[in-house]
Amino acid sequence: GNSVTQMEGPVTLSEEAFLTINCTYTATGYPSLFWYVQYPGEGLQLLLKATKADDKGSNKGFEATYRKETTSFHLEKGSVQVSDSAVYFCALSDNTGGFKTIFGAGTRLFVKA
Amino acid sequence: DGGITQSPKYLFRKEGQNVTLSCEQNLNHDAMYWYRQDPGQGLRLIYYSQIVNDFQKGDIAEGYSVSREKKESFPLTVTSAQKNPTAFYLCASTPQGTHTEAFFGQGTRLTVV
């Protein structure tokens, strides 16, 4: 079945460092891909998305490119801030079996001042 | 403003009791979902519903029950059969169709005392 695999955390960076969180997926068909962010004690909120191959999603300085050839959707940010500390989830929209969203396990990011 | 409202934010349950978590949405979304999140872990799907009066089991449905009598409401009951109910519970909704993002509530933290 469809699945999402993302790098294990936690990831600890200093402020202004470059961030990469790897995400790969397995899917039949042509899923949409998403990154969600969860701040402590809250629900998830959409960070960015891409709906077809070679699309780049971007928001708040974060970006990710839908790479069908490598089945990847890696999250990047050029200069992280303390306020970016959160858990990041990669996900795909599974259009088989009822439009369920499949989530990766999440990667916790700590940014130090 | 449209969104998903979960209540209560914190809930304490004695062992052997059933408790019901509320989830209401005014986004006019067809599909609704319940996820369980344990500390440091990803999301696990409990139940989902794509249409009123219909729902399907997710990956960890044992010890839980749901109903979908109205489009905007999808309450989750944690029964006494759920052996380890302490967790963070997240409700989400999506419109039908592919390429759609999930919208999440703020979550309910359930603790067994």
Short mmCIF file of C-alpha atoms in Angstrom, two decimals:
data_model
loop_
_atom_site.label_atom_id
_atom_site.label_comp_id
_atom_site.label_asym_id
_atom_site.label_seq_id
_atom_site.Cartn_x
_atom_site.Cartn_y
_atom_site.Cartn_z
CA GLY A 1 0.00 0.00 0.00
CA ASN A 2 0.89 3.66 -0.06
CA SER A 3 3.32 4.93 2.53
CA VAL A 4 5.44 7.88 3.59
CA THR A 5 8.90 7.67 5.15
CA GLN A 6 10.63 10.66 6.67
CA MET A 7 13.90 11.10 8.47
CA GLU A 8 13.94 10.39 12.16
CA GLY A 9 14.46 13.20 14.57
CA PRO A 10 15.04 15.09 16.55
CA VAL A 11 16.92 17.53 14.39
CA THR A 12 18.77 20.22 16.34
CA LEU A 13 20.05 23.31 14.53
CA SER A 14 21.38 26.72 15.44
CA GLU A 15 19.46 29.78 14.35
CA GLU A 16 20.12 30.75 10.71
CA ALA A 17 21.28 27.24 9.79
CA PHE A 18 20.05 25.46 6.66
CA LEU A 19 17.32 22.88 7.16
CA THR A 20 16.59 19.73 5.19
CA ILE A 21 14.07 17.11 6.29
CA ASN A 22 13.95 14.16 3.95
CA CYS A 23 10.69 12.55 2.85
CA THR A 24 10.14 9.71 0.40
CA TYR A 25 6.91 8.07 -0.56
CA THR A 26 5.46 4.94 -2.14
CA ALA A 27 2.26 5.37 -4.08
CA THR A 28 0.33 4.07 -7.01
CA GLY A 29 -1.16 6.67 -9.26
CA TYR A 30 -0.48 10.37 -8.78
CA PRO A 31 -0.88 11.50 -5.19
CA SER A 32 -0.67 15.03 -3.89
CA LEU A 33 2.09 15.66 -1.37
CA PHE A 34 1.97 17.85 1.72
CA TRP A 35 4.05 19.13 4.60
CA TYR A 36 2.20 19.86 7.84
CA VAL A 37 3.59 21.53 10.97
CA GLN A 38 2.54 20.92 14.57
CA TYR A 39 3.43 23.35 17.35
CA PRO A 40 3.39 22.09 20.95
CA GLY A 41 -0.07 21.20 22.22
CA GLU A 42 -1.79 22.05 18.96
CA GLY A 43 -3.26 20.35 15.93
CA LEU A 44 -1.53 20.13 12.57
CA GLN A 45 -1.65 22.93 10.04
CA LEU A 46 -0.75 22.85 6.39
CA LEU A 47 2.66 24.30 5.61
CA LEU A 48 2.85 23.68 1.86
CA LYS A 49 1.68 21.30 -0.82
CA ALA A 50 2.37 20.12 -4.39
CA THR A 51 -0.16 18.38 -6.58
CA LYS A 52 1.90 17.10 -9.51
CA ALA A 53 5.43 16.16 -10.51
CA ASP A 54 7.99 18.99 -10.56
CA ASP A 55 5.64 21.32 -8.65
CA LYS A 56 7.32 23.33 -5.91
CA GLY A 57 5.34 24.21 -2.83
CA SER A 58 6.51 27.13 -0.73
CA ASN A 59 5.41 29.05 2.35
CA LYS A 60 7.08 31.08 5.11
CA GLY A 61 10.53 30.46 3.63
CA PHE A 62 10.03 26.70 3.46
CA GLU A 63 9.94 24.88 0.14
CA ALA A 64 9.69 21.36 -1.23
CA THR A 65 9.71 19.99 -4.78
CA TYR A 66 7.65 16.99 -5.92
CA ARG A 67 10.22 14.63 -7.48
CA LYS A 68 8.50 11.71 -9.15
CA GLU A 69 11.72 10.16 -10.42
CA THR A 70 13.10 9.83 -6.89
CA THR A 71 9.67 9.63 -5.16
CA SER A 72 10.76 12.39 -2.80
CA PHE A 73 9.41 15.61 -1.30
CA HIS A 74 12.20 16.97 0.89
CA LEU A 75 11.50 20.03 3.02
CA GLU A 76 14.09 22.83 2.99
CA LYS A 77 14.58 26.24 4.53
CA GLY A 78 17.59 28.43 4.02
CA SER A 79 17.72 30.05 7.46
CA VAL A 80 15.76 28.64 10.38
CA GLN A 81 14.50 30.64 13.34
CA VAL A 82 13.77 29.63 16.93
CA SER A 83 10.08 30.00 16.11
CA ASP A 84 10.39 27.17 13.55
CA SER A 85 10.82 24.66 16.37
CA ALA A 86 7.97 22.19 15.88
CA VAL A 87 7.17 18.75 14.54
CA TYR A 88 6.98 18.44 10.75
CA PHE A 89 4.90 15.77 9.01
CA CYS A 90 5.18 14.73 5.40
CA ALA A 91 1.94 13.35 3.95
CA LEU A 92 0.29 12.20 0.78
CA SER A 93 -3.30 12.28 -0.34
CA ASP A 94 -4.28 8.76 -1.16
CA ASN A 95 -7.01 8.70 -3.78
CA THR A 96 -7.57 5.00 -3.44
CA GLY A 97 -9.81 3.59 -0.73
CA GLY A 98 -11.50 6.83 0.13
CA PHE A 99 -9.23 9.86 -0.10
CA LYS A 100 -7.38 9.19 3.13
CA THR A 101 -4.31 11.21 4.00
CA ILE A 102 -1.28 9.10 4.88
CA PHE A 103 1.22 10.69 7.25
CA GLY A 104 4.86 10.08 7.93
CA ALA A 105 5.99 9.58 11.52
CA GLY A 106 6.97 13.23 11.98
CA THR A 107 10.34 14.91 12.55
CA ARG A 108 10.89 17.10 15.57
CA LEU A 109 12.99 20.20 14.95
CA PHE A 110 14.71 22.15 17.71
CA VAL A 111 16.29 25.49 16.80
CA LYS A 112 18.70 27.01 19.32
CA ALA A 113 19.28 30.75 19.63
CA ASP B 1 -14.52 31.86 10.51
CA GLY B 2 -14.68 28.31 9.23
CA GLY B 3 -12.84 25.60 11.05
CA ILE B 4 -12.89 22.52 13.22
CA THR B 5 -13.65 22.69 16.91
CA GLN B 6 -12.69 19.92 19.29
CA SER B 7 -13.83 19.85 22.88
CA PRO B 8 -12.82 19.58 25.57
CA LYS B 9 -9.14 20.48 25.25
CA TYR B 10 -8.27 18.38 28.30
CA LEU B 11 -10.21 15.37 29.56
CA PHE B 12 -9.62 13.09 32.49
CA ARG B 13 -11.21 9.66 32.70
CA LYS B 14 -11.34 7.10 35.40
CA GLU B 15 -10.56 3.55 34.45
CA GLY B 16 -13.65 1.67 33.31
CA GLN B 17 -15.49 4.77 32.10
CA ASN B 18 -16.54 5.63 28.59
CA VAL B 19 -15.86 9.18 27.41
CA THR B 20 -16.94 11.05 24.29
CA LEU B 21 -14.78 13.58 22.45
CA SER B 22 -16.56 16.17 20.40
CA CYS B 23 -15.61 17.28 16.88
CA GLU B 24 -17.61 19.86 14.94
CA GLN B 25 -16.78 21.47 11.59
CA ASN B 26 -18.41 24.30 9.66
CA LEU B 27 -16.34 23.89 6.51
CA ASN B 28 -19.03 21.87 4.74
CA HIS B 29 -16.52 19.04 4.29
CA ASP B 30 -17.78 15.60 3.43
CA ALA B 31 -15.03 13.53 5.05
CA MET B 32 -13.98 13.52 8.70
CA TYR B 33 -11.26 11.59 10.52
CA TRP B 34 -10.02 10.74 14.00
CA TYR B 35 -6.34 10.23 14.71
CA ARG B 36 -4.48 9.24 17.83
CA GLN B 37 -1.05 10.67 18.61
CA ASP B 38 1.20 9.29 21.32
CA PRO B 39 4.21 11.22 22.69
CA GLY B 40 6.96 11.50 20.13
CA GLN B 41 5.02 9.50 17.58
CA GLY B 42 3.11 10.07 14.39
CA LEU B 43 -0.59 9.91 13.69
CA ARG B 44 -2.57 6.70 13.67
CA LEU B 45 -6.00 6.59 12.05
CA ILE B 46 -8.81 5.41 14.31
CA TYR B 47 -11.96 5.92 12.21
CA TYR B 48 -13.01 7.93 9.20
CA SER B 49 -16.27 8.87 7.54
CA GLN B 50 -16.80 10.00 3.99
CA ILE B 51 -20.52 10.62 4.20
CA VAL B 52 -23.28 10.97 6.75
CA ASN B 53 -24.39 7.70 8.35
CA ASP B 54 -21.35 5.84 7.09
CA PHE B 55 -17.90 5.30 8.60
CA GLN B 56 -14.98 2.90 8.32
CA LYS B 57 -12.42 1.53 10.73
CA GLY B 58 -8.90 2.80 10.49
CA ASP B 59 -5.75 1.11 11.69
CA ILE B 60 -6.49 1.13 15.44
CA ALA B 61 -10.28 1.07 15.82
CA GLU B 62 -10.47 -1.44 18.69
CA GLY B 63 -11.88 0.12 21.85
CA TYR B 64 -13.31 3.14 20.01
CA SER B 65 -16.67 3.95 18.44
CA VAL B 66 -17.98 6.80 16.32
CA SER B 67 -21.19 8.10 14.80
CA ARG B 68 -21.91 10.43 11.88
CA GLU B 69 -25.52 11.53 12.18
CA LYS B 70 -24.85 15.01 10.87
CA LYS B 71 -22.40 16.25 8.26
CA GLU B 72 -20.80 18.70 10.67
CA SER B 73 -20.34 16.38 13.63
CA PHE B 74 -18.18 13.27 14.19
CA PRO B 75 -17.94 12.38 17.89
CA LEU B 76 -15.51 9.74 19.12
CA THR B 77 -16.26 7.54 22.12
CA VAL B 78 -13.34 5.97 23.94
CA THR B 79 -14.76 2.90 25.60
CA SER B 80 -13.57 0.99 28.63
CA ALA B 81 -12.36 -1.68 26.20
CA GLN B 82 -9.54 0.62 25.12
CA LYS B 83 -6.71 -0.56 27.34
CA ASN B 84 -4.37 2.38 26.95
CA PRO B 85 -6.43 5.45 26.11
CA THR B 86 -4.10 8.16 27.39
CA ALA B 87 -3.10 10.10 24.25
CA PHE B 88 -3.66 13.22 22.20
CA TYR B 89 -6.65 12.89 19.86
CA LEU B 90 -6.94 14.88 16.66
CA CYS B 91 -9.98 15.34 14.48
CA ALA B 92 -9.63 16.37 10.84
CA SER B 93 -11.79 16.96 7.80
CA THR B 94 -11.32 17.14 4.05
CA PRO B 95 -13.55 17.96 1.13
CA GLN B 96 -14.08 15.02 -1.20
CA GLY B 97 -11.74 14.55 -4.08
CA THR B 98 -8.03 14.32 -4.64
CA HIS B 99 -5.37 16.98 -4.02
CA THR B 100 -7.17 18.16 -0.92
CA GLU B 101 -5.49 19.18 2.30
CA ALA B 102 -6.71 18.07 5.71
CA PHE B 103 -7.92 20.64 8.23
CA PHE B 104 -7.29 19.81 11.88
CA GLY B 105 -8.82 20.75 15.18
CA GLN B 106 -6.69 21.78 18.15
CA GLY B 107 -6.85 18.35 19.71
CA THR B 108 -8.07 16.80 22.95
CA ARG B 109 -5.62 15.43 25.47
CA LEU B 110 -7.16 12.47 27.27
CA THR B 111 -5.63 11.21 30.50
CA VAL B 112 -6.73 8.17 32.45
CA VAL B 113 -6.49 8.72 36.19
#
